[in-house]
Amino acid sequence: MSVLLSAWLFELPLERAVLLAPVIVVGVAAIAGLFVLWGRVAWEQYRESRHPVAIAVAAAALVGVFVALSLVGVKLPHE
């Protein structure tokens, strides 16, 4: 499934994506592992913090700002 998705996403010929299948699978697994690891670290830090409500409000506000700026159409300058 990840091979077909990668072929479609990166516009690779299917034959080339099949040849790169081991690399694609290992790469997807490594990225998923990093997300799990850092998610668990963040969750533990959140649970042990003194002010978890303030952290949750700040995180929600940050996500809200990014969503609002995206909906308005603000684009960052390119070099």
Rosetta silent file (secondary structure, phi, psi, omega in degrees, C-alpha in Angstrom):
SEQUENCE: MSVLLSAWLFELPLERAVLLAPVIVVGVAAIAGLFVLWGRVAWEQYRESRHPVAIAVAAAALVGVFVALSLVGVKLPHE
SCORE:     score description
SCORE:     0.000 S_00000001
   1 L     0.000  -43.556 -179.710    0.000    0.000    0.000 S_00000001
   2 H   -67.956  -27.759  178.042    2.791    2.455    0.881 S_00000001
   3 H   -68.855  -44.383  178.675    4.519    1.626   -2.413 S_00000001
   4 H   -65.658  -40.103  178.097    1.431    2.519   -4.431 S_00000001
   5 H   -64.564  -41.612  178.418    0.903    5.663   -2.393 S_00000001
   6 H   -65.559  -40.313  178.405    4.536    6.687   -2.864 S_00000001
   7 H   -62.231  -41.782  179.461    4.348    6.046   -6.605 S_00000001
   8 H   -70.908  -43.890 -175.705    1.259    8.225   -6.868 S_00000001
   9 H   -66.048  -43.350 -177.494    2.528   10.932   -4.508 S_00000001
  10 L   -97.778    6.557  177.809    5.971   11.326   -6.090 S_00000001
  11 L    54.716   45.506  176.886    4.785   10.544   -9.633 S_00000001
  12 L   -92.129  150.146  170.273    7.166    7.604   -9.983 S_00000001
  13 L   -63.735  146.157 -176.363    6.670    4.830  -12.497 S_00000001
  14 H   -60.472  -36.188  179.665    5.211    1.793  -10.750 S_00000001
  15 H   -62.627  -41.182  179.944    8.173   -0.392  -11.757 S_00000001
  16 H   -69.230  -38.604  178.325   10.627    1.974  -10.087 S_00000001
  17 H   -64.716  -36.405  177.935    8.486    2.201   -6.962 S_00000001
  18 H   -67.243  -38.303  176.715    8.397   -1.591   -6.729 S_00000001
  19 H   -66.241  -31.848  179.394   12.176   -1.698   -6.963 S_00000001
  20 L   -90.243    7.883 -174.857   12.382    0.888   -4.186 S_00000001
  21 H   -54.477  -46.702  179.557    9.797   -0.946   -2.050 S_00000001
  22 H   -60.699  -39.146  179.321   12.208   -2.044    0.722 S_00000001
  23 H   -66.958  -41.053 -179.834   13.533    1.498    1.076 S_00000001
  24 H   -64.523  -45.103 -178.178   10.012    2.945    1.109 S_00000001
  25 H   -65.199  -43.990  179.105    8.779    0.478    3.733 S_00000001
  26 H   -65.443  -39.934  178.385   11.789    1.025    6.011 S_00000001
  27 H   -63.967  -43.380  178.290   11.474    4.800    5.616 S_00000001
  28 H   -64.242  -41.530  178.468    7.772    4.791    6.473 S_00000001
  29 H   -64.329  -39.782  179.316    8.445    2.564    9.499 S_00000001
  30 H   -65.420  -42.298  178.890   11.246    4.855   10.698 S_00000001
  31 H   -65.362  -42.734  178.077    9.050    7.942   10.409 S_00000001
  32 H   -63.246  -40.334  177.880    6.185    6.206   12.233 S_00000001
  33 H   -62.468  -40.164  177.569    8.584    5.103   14.975 S_00000001
  34 H   -65.172  -40.318  177.400    9.822    8.653   15.449 S_00000001
  35 H   -63.160  -41.748  178.397    6.272    9.958   15.722 S_00000001
  36 H   -64.939  -46.164 -179.215    5.444    7.323   18.345 S_00000001
  37 H   -59.647  -52.691 -177.132    8.637    8.001   20.300 S_00000001
  38 H   -71.651  -27.128  173.773    8.265   11.779   20.383 S_00000001
  39 H   -66.050  -42.366  177.772    4.535   11.490   21.013 S_00000001
  40 H   -67.158  -39.829  177.115    5.190    9.384   24.100 S_00000001
  41 H   -61.468  -46.503 -179.742    7.900   11.790   25.281 S_00000001
  42 H   -63.324  -41.260 -179.816    5.566   14.758   24.840 S_00000001
  43 H   -63.927  -42.883  178.579    2.724   12.940   26.623 S_00000001
  44 H   -64.785  -41.390  178.234    4.925   12.061   29.617 S_00000001
  45 H   -65.228  -37.573  178.501    6.214   15.624   29.877 S_00000001
  46 H   -65.140  -44.041 -179.109    2.656   16.921   29.666 S_00000001
  47 H   -65.320  -34.590 -176.631    1.473   14.582   32.436 S_00000001
  48 H   -89.132   -2.157 -177.036    4.359   15.541   34.735 S_00000001
  49 L   -75.872  159.238  179.628    4.071   19.297   34.197 S_00000001
  50 L   -77.508  -30.436 -174.693    2.769   21.648   36.893 S_00000001
  51 L  -125.994   71.071 -177.577    0.357   23.481   34.600 S_00000001
  52 H   -66.456  -30.524  179.471   -1.126   21.012   32.101 S_00000001
  53 H   -67.037  -41.854  179.251   -4.169   23.204   31.414 S_00000001
  54 H   -63.969  -38.489  178.564   -1.975   26.160   30.425 S_00000001
  55 H   -66.185  -42.558  179.693    0.045   23.934   28.094 S_00000001
  56 H   -64.594  -41.153  179.291   -3.127   22.560   26.480 S_00000001
  57 H   -65.795  -42.552  179.510   -4.560   26.065   26.002 S_00000001
  58 H   -64.664  -41.090  178.636   -1.288   27.341   24.515 S_00000001
  59 H   -65.159  -42.677  178.852   -1.068   24.370   22.136 S_00000001
  60 H   -65.002  -38.956  178.138   -4.692   24.822   21.043 S_00000001
  61 H   -65.272  -39.664  179.042   -4.113   28.550   20.512 S_00000001
  62 H   -64.378  -43.924  177.049   -1.025   27.842   18.411 S_00000001
  63 H   -63.462  -40.997  178.802   -2.913   25.356   16.241 S_00000001
  64 H   -61.736  -39.846  177.910   -5.769   27.850   15.955 S_00000001
  65 H   -64.083  -44.425  179.131   -3.388   30.586   14.764 S_00000001
  66 H   -63.233  -41.347  178.989   -1.910   28.284   12.110 S_00000001
  67 H   -65.812  -44.908 -179.740   -5.370   27.236   10.911 S_00000001
  68 H   -62.356  -44.104  179.125   -6.621   30.826   10.824 S_00000001
  69 H   -65.505  -34.902  177.972   -3.575   32.044    8.907 S_00000001
  70 H   -68.364  -40.572  179.659   -3.930   29.163    6.446 S_00000001
  71 H   -68.058  -34.545  178.705   -7.609   29.924    5.867 S_00000001
  72 H   -71.590  -29.146  178.324   -6.884   33.611    5.341 S_00000001
  73 L   102.023   20.170  178.721   -4.214   32.706    2.814 S_00000001
  74 L   -70.679  130.862  178.699   -1.088   34.078    4.475 S_00000001
  75 L  -119.497  140.835  178.720    2.027   32.710    2.799 S_00000001
  76 L   -75.385  148.177  179.294    5.520   32.783    4.165 S_00000001
  77 L   -68.142  145.434  177.920    8.167   34.597    2.092 S_00000001
  78 L  -102.325  148.124  178.297   10.425   32.451   -0.071 S_00000001
  79 L   -82.328    0.000    0.000   14.129   33.000   -0.421 S_00000001
